[in-house]
Amino acid sequence: MKNDRVAIIGCGNIGLSLLQGLLKEKNIVPENITVTRRNIRELAYLEEKGVKMTTDNVFAIKDSNIIVIAVKPYNIIEILEEIRDYLNPEKHVLISVTAGTTLSQIQDAIGISIPVFRAMPNISASVGRSVSCICHNSEGKKDVESVRSLFDNFGTTMIIEEELMQSATILGACGIAYVLRFIRAMIQGGIQIGFDAKTASAIVNQTVKGAAELLIERKEHPEFEIDKVTTPKGCTIVGLNEMEHNGFSSSLIKGIVASYEKIEK
Ligand SMILES: NC(=O)c1ccc[n+]([C@@H]2O[C@H](COP(=O)([O-])OP(=O)(O)OC[C@H]3O[C@@H](n4cnc5c(N)ncnc54)[C@H](OP(=O)(O)O)[C@@H]3O)[C@@H](O)[C@H]2O)c1
């Protein structure tokens, strides 16, 4: 990985999160990272970090062996057509984080056989806490471990079947927004029962982190841990049941399904 040269084509929200994750982990030196976008001045503040910045996607491709495409679905095909003559099957691994564009659509747009991956990280890649779901074409098989170690810079990495990529987008990439909205609601509740916003945020953030780490470490079902907190006739179960009467679990499930139906359209 130390010798890898990475291009991030389309350094917007997720591209920047990936860049920040790489800069944080320091496994690839900034000089070996090239980022692009059309309004490159937006990234001027990164100059001091040593990252190469350009509007020239072809220059970025020529200078790199791992290419991460992080543009919107309506931009990806034109970019693939722009760079395809410069792709070298002996050198390049192409990774798309663009939602919804399939391996075969990417393959068709570039017209040559090279290792192609789809990856679905989330914005916590910037602090090394994403989960990234990944799938690949047959040419990509030999590169799975190097792509996995690249994405391990952003958190944990899972290899999945391509047919689950839309679901991974909802649960992992959109999922962080659902969790953040949940956190916001808890903070609002905390303020109503007496804490200032800063203290409420600190308590809630750590509580959410603790709950996630508890489940990750113990590998138990959430309800098993909930049983330890709910004293019969106590305040926790009263609150939880009130939330459920108001559709707490149901609204989350319905929201996830609505997002999925939208992405599948
Ligand atoms: N945001 C997330 O949490 C997240 C998570 C996982 C996956 N994704 C997927 O990642 C993709 C990008 O999402 P995003 O939220 O990061 O969007 P975004 O913030 O709009 O970023 C896309 C970037 O692409 C650049 N761009 C557009 N055309 C370009 C071109 N011809 N050459 C170089 N750069 C170009 C844009 O900058 P200029 O206009 O300056 O060129 C923009 O900064 C989407 O498909 C999304 O589904 C997003």
GROMACS .gro file of N, CA and C in nm, residues 107 114 211 224 258:
model
   15
  107GLN      N    1  -1.811  -0.119  -1.682
  107GLN     CA    2  -1.738  -0.199  -1.780
  107GLN      C    3  -1.772  -0.156  -1.923
  114ILE      N    4  -1.061  -0.439  -1.706
  114ILE     CA    5  -0.967  -0.407  -1.597
  114ILE      C    6  -1.037  -0.440  -1.465
  211ALA      N    7  -2.296   0.216   2.307
  211ALA     CA    8  -2.393   0.114   2.266
  211ALA      C    9  -2.340   0.037   2.146
  224PHE      N   10  -3.085  -0.823   2.405
  224PHE     CA   11  -3.017  -0.889   2.518
  224PHE      C   12  -2.958  -0.785   2.613
  258ALA      N   13  -3.851   0.292   0.266
  258ALA     CA   14  -3.882   0.402   0.172
  258ALA      C   15  -3.755   0.444   0.096
   0.00000   0.00000   0.00000
